[in-house]
Amino acid sequence: MYKVMLIDDEESLHVSIEKLLTHAGYEYCGARDAESGMEMLVAERPDLVLLDVMLPGMNGFDLCARIRGEGRRIPIIFLSAKTDIVDKSIGFRAGGDDYVTKPFDATELLLRIEAHIRRHHDTMEFARCTNRDGSVTIGDLEVRFDEYQVLVKGKPANLTTKEFEIVAFLATHPGKVFTRGQIQEYIWGEGEADVRSNSITVFVRKIREKIEANPSEPRYLLTVQRVGYKMADGLDT
């Protein structure tokens, strides 16, 4: 069951949206402002966010930009009574996926939610990998998912967000081989992958410089010739 979160300061909207979503088979959670919305995003880990533009304190556009700035790729649908195309362009530039004008038709909203969840299915599966609790340990390498951190012999490897996401994704599937194209799609999303064909190769090289004792002879992030990369599922003693 997918979970949808509403961030809106209008109490009546929370009541109607919760009823609409639960009746359609979704889980629901809701927040009334940006700060509590960020806290709930971390705690509840929804699959899609319905985000009001006019929030008390931080507005929806700035909140969306903050969410994207943290590397979160969850689908975001803006809700607003405004119809000005300038506002819509700001929303999309902030990282929003869609824009629904209030008052909206319930059926249309559900169809848009369904479409974005279907389109972002792989993205959400990836998010579940990188936003899960706990950690994975392979030899002296520890991937702490909830802290967005990788440790080598107990010391931070200081990976960038994208570098961490690649390591976290591969570490969630140890021993499984992924092509460069598959990794690009998981990290950047369908149609948003870096156009440079060697981008994943560059990222892998930088990651190895930070996590491998000898980057030329990697033990963790392994190359599978003519296929792609995988994370070792164990280390030989």
Short mmCIF file of C-alpha atoms in Angstrom, two decimals, residues 1 11 16-17 20 39 47 51 56 58 63 70 79 102 117 127 139 144-145 148 154 158 208 211 222 226 236:
data_model
loop_
_atom_site.label_atom_id
_atom_site.label_comp_id
_atom_site.label_asym_id
_atom_site.label_seq_id
_atom_site.Cartn_x
_atom_site.Cartn_y
_atom_site.Cartn_z
CA MET A 1 0.00 0.00 0.00
CA GLU A 11 -7.97 21.58 8.27
CA SER A 16 -11.46 15.49 2.72
CA ILE A 17 -8.10 14.34 1.36
CA LEU A 20 -10.47 10.39 -0.46
CA GLU A 39 9.83 15.98 10.24
CA ASP A 47 5.61 7.66 -1.48
CA LEU A 51 2.16 20.23 -1.14
CA PRO A 56 2.67 29.55 7.10
CA MET A 58 8.26 28.68 4.62
CA LEU A 63 10.02 23.61 0.97
CA GLU A 70 18.50 16.93 0.53
CA LEU A 79 -1.81 22.30 -4.64
CA LYS A 102 -7.88 24.33 -6.09
CA ILE A 117 3.36 6.72 -8.46
CA ALA A 127 14.26 5.58 -2.14
CA GLY A 139 34.26 -6.19 5.63
CA ARG A 144 24.41 3.69 7.32
CA PHE A 145 21.22 4.29 5.35
CA TYR A 148 23.35 8.99 4.59
CA GLY A 154 34.92 3.39 11.45
CA ASN A 158 32.90 11.75 3.09
CA ARG A 208 36.76 3.94 -5.03
CA ILE A 211 36.40 3.63 0.13
CA LEU A 222 33.49 -4.31 -8.30
CA ARG A 226 31.10 -5.68 -20.37
CA ASP A 236 37.77 -13.20 1.25
#
